[in-house]
XYZ file of C-alpha atoms in Angstrom:
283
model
C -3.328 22.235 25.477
C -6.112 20.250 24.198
C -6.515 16.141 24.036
C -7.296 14.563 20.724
C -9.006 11.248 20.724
C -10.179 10.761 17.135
C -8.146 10.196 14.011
C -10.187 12.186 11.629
C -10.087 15.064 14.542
C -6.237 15.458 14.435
C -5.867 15.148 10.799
C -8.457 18.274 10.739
C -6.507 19.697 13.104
C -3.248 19.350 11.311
C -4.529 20.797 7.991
C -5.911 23.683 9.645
C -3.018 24.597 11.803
C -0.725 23.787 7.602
C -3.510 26.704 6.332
C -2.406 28.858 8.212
C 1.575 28.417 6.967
C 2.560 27.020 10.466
C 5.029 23.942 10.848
C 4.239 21.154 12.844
C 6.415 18.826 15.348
C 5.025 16.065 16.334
C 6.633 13.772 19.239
C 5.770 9.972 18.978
C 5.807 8.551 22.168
C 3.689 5.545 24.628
C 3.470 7.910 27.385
C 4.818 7.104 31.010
C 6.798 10.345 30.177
C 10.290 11.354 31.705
C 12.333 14.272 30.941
C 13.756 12.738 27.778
C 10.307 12.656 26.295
C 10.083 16.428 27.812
C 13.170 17.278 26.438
C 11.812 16.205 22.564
C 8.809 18.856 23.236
C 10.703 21.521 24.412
C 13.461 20.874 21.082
C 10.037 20.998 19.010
C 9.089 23.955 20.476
C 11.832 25.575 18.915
C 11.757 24.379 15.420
C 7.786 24.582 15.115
C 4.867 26.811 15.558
C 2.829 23.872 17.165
C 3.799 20.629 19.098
C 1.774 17.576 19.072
C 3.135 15.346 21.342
C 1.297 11.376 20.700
C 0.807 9.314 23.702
C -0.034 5.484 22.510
C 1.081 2.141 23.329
C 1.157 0.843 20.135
C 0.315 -3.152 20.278
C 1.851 -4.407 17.219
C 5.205 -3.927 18.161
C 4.831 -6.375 21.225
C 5.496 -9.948 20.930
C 2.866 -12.165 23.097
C 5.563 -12.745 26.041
C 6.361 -9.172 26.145
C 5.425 -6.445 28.535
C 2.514 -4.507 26.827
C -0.167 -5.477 29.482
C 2.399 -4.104 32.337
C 3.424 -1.567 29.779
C 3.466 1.484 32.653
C 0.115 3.974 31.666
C -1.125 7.054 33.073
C -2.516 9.615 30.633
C -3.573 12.089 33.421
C 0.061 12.823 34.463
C 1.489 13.113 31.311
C -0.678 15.176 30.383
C 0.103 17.776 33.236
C 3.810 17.200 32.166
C 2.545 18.057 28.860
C 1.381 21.393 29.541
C 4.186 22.286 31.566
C 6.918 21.598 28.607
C 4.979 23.339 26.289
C 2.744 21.003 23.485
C -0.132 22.049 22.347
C -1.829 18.990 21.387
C -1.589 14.871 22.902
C -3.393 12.692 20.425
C -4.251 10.269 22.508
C -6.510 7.497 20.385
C -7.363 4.027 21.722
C -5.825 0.835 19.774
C -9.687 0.615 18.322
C -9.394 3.650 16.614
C -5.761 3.150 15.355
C -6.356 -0.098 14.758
C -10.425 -0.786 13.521
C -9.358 -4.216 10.997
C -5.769 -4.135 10.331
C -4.113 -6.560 7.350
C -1.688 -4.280 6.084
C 1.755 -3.541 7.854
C 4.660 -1.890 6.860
C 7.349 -4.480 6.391
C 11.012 -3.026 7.052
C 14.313 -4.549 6.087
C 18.189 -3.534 5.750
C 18.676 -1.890 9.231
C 15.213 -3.591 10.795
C 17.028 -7.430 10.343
C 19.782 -7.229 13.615
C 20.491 -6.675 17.228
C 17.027 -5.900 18.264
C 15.248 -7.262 15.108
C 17.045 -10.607 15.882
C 15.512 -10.434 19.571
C 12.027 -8.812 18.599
C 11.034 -10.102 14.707
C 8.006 -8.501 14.911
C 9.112 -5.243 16.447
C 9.747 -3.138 13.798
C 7.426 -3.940 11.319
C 5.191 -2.826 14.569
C 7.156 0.458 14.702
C 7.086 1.530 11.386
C 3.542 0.735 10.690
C 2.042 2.672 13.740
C 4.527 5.547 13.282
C 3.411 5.698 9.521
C -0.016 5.896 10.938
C 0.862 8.587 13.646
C 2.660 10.658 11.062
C -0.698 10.099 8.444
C -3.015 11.478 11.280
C -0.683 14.032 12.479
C 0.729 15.750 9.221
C 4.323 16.955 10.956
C 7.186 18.866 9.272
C 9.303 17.732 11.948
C 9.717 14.307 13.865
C 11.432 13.972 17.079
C 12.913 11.284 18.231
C 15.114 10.856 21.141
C 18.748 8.383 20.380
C 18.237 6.100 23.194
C 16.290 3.556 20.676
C 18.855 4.128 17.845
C 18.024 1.175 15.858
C 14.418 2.507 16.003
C 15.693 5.971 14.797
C 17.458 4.134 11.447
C 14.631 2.237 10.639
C 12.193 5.509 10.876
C 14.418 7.273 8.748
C 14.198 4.619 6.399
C 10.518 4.170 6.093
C 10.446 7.758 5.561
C 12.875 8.006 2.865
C 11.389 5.003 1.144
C 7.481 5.502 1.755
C 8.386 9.156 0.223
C 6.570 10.994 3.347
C 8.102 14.749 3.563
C 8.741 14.438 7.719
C 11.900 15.402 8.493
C 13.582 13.217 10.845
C 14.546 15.045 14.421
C 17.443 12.564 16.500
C 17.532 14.459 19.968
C 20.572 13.481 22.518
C 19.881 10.597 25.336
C 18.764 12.614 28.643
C 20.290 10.193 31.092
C 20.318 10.603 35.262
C 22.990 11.567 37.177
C 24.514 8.154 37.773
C 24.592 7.662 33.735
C 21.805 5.319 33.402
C 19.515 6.249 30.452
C 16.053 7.233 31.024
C 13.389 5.166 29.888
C 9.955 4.135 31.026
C 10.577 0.748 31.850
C 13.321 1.953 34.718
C 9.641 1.939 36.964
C 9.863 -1.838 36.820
C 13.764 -1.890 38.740
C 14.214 -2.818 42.325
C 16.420 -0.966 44.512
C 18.955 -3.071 44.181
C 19.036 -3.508 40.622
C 18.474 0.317 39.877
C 21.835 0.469 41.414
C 23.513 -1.958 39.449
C 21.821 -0.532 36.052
C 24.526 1.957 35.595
C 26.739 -1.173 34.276
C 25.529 -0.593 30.987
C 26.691 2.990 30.401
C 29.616 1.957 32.202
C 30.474 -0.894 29.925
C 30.242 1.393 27.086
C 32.423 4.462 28.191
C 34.768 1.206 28.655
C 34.556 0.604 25.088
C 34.803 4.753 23.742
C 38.206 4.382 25.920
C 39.470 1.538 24.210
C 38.318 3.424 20.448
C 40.363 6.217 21.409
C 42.874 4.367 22.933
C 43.725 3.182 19.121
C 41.887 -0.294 18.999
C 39.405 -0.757 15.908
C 39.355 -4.479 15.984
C 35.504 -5.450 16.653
C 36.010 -7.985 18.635
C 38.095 -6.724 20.881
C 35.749 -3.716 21.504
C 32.903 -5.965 21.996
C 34.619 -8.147 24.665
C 35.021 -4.860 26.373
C 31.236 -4.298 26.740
C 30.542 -8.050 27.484
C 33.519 -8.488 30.053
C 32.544 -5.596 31.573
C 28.945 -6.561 32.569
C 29.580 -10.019 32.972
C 31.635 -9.065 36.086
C 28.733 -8.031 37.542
C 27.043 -11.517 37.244
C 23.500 -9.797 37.360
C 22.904 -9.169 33.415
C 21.611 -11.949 30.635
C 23.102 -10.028 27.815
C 21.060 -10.097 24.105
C 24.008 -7.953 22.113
C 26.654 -5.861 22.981
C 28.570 -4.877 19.495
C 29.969 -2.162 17.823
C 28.521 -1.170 13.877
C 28.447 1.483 11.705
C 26.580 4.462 12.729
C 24.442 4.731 9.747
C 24.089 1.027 8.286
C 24.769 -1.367 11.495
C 27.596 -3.527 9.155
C 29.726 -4.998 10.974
C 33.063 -4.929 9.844
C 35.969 -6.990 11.695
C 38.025 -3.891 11.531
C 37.042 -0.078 11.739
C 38.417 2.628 9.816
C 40.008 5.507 11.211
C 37.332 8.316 11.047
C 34.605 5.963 10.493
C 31.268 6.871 12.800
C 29.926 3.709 14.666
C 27.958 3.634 17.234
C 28.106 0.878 20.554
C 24.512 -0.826 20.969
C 23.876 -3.037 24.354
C 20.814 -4.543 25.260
C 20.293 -6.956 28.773
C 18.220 -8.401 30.737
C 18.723 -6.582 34.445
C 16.350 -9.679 36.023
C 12.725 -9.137 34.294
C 13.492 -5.740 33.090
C 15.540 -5.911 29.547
C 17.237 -2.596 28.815
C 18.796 -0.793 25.898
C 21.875 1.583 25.750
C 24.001 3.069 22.879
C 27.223 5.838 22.608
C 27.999 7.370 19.284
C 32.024 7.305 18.791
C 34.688 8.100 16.063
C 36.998 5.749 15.431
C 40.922 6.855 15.738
């Protein structure tokens, strides 16, 4: 497995490895890695010849009060995760290289403009620029993504379809630990005590997937669901917890039988804000 540094490197790289006919996955990530990031190597180990696996914490998708200074980092160990999952390459640039006089961002609407777009304006602008970037320096057939940021997955998918780039688009399952909670590199910054209380969440929204299949397509009834269910707990400052179409994020007062939608959640667990989300079909 070998380290790339330099832009121009891993776009020489990529073209070489396109000579020789072989396809290309690349997995975007900002490193801290976990066995859902593993588990997007080892998919793109299967559908490509070569994985290149990027390891960047991107700064333009932080607002100033957020965590990107205590943003969790350590290169060396996911690297030597790296290797043992299988990639090939970790472009690993620094935010001068990505970043040498930047005035041009890309600027996403439609699915960008709710639940965590309402929270984090600049977020996805942020996302969609640097992943535009990543997927310019990296020349992939494939994408992987895992579903655990679904909101980030739609707006990717946009900017691809609309920017025209010929990445396909990889959604990979949420790996989650035993208890249910979803794995994600800001679970570091839990105490004890709230680690054990994080389960809520998934909780809450296996509460709601009951009530679907129990016959109820009414949104607000589903949503009080997820929000009674984590208020009980009296430890959670809740952003959103809603139910929307799985591919647009409309929300319509009353589902359609057959309709996909998907249940989004996002809290504040003391300092630590997480994200959740379940797929469902409604009866």
């Amino acid at each position: 497995m070998k380290i790339i540094t330099k832009v121009r490197e891993m776009q020489e790289v990529s073209e070489s490895i396109r000579r020789e006919g072989k396809k290309i996955a690349c997995v975007p990530t900002m490193g801290y890695l976990h066995e859902g990031h593993l588990s997007l190597v080892k998919k793109g180990k299967v559908l490509a010849d070569v994985v290149i696996t990027t390891n960047f914490v991107n700064p333009t998708q932080f607002a100033p009060n957020e965590d990107f200074e205590q943003y969790p980092r350590d290169l060396e160990r996911d690297c030597k995760l790296l290797e043992e999952a299988g990639a090939d390459y970790v472009f690993a640039p620094s935010a001068e290289e990505m970043y040498p006089g930047y005035n041009t961002e890309i600027n996403i609407k439609g699915v960008s403009q709710k639940f965590e777009g309402l929270f984090r304006p600049i977020h996805f602008n942020g996302v969609a620029s640097v992943v535009a970037k990543l997927f310019i320096a990296t020349k992939p057939h494939y994408a992987i993504f895992g579903q655990k940021d679904y909101q980030q997955t739609l707006v990717v998918k946009q900017m691809v379809r609309d920017m025209l780039f010929e990445t396909e688009i990889i959604i990979a399952p949420i790996i989650r630990e035993e208890d249910g909670l979803a794995r994600s590199s800001r679970n570091i910054y839990l105490s004890q005590e709230e680690r054990q209380v994080a389960t809520t969440l998934h909780n809450a929204l296996l509460a709601a997937k009951t009530t679907i299949e129990a016959g109820v397509r009414n949104r607000d009834r589903i949503n009080s669901v997820m929000k009674n269910y984590i208020n009980e707990t009296g430890a959670f400052k809740i952003d959103y917890a809603s139910i929307a179409d799985a591919e647009t994020l409309e929300e319509p007062m009353d589902f359609k039988s057959g309709q996909k939608a998907v249940l989004l959640v996002a809290a504040y667990l003391g300092k630590t804000r997480l994200i959740d989300n379940e797929l469902v079909v409604i009866k």
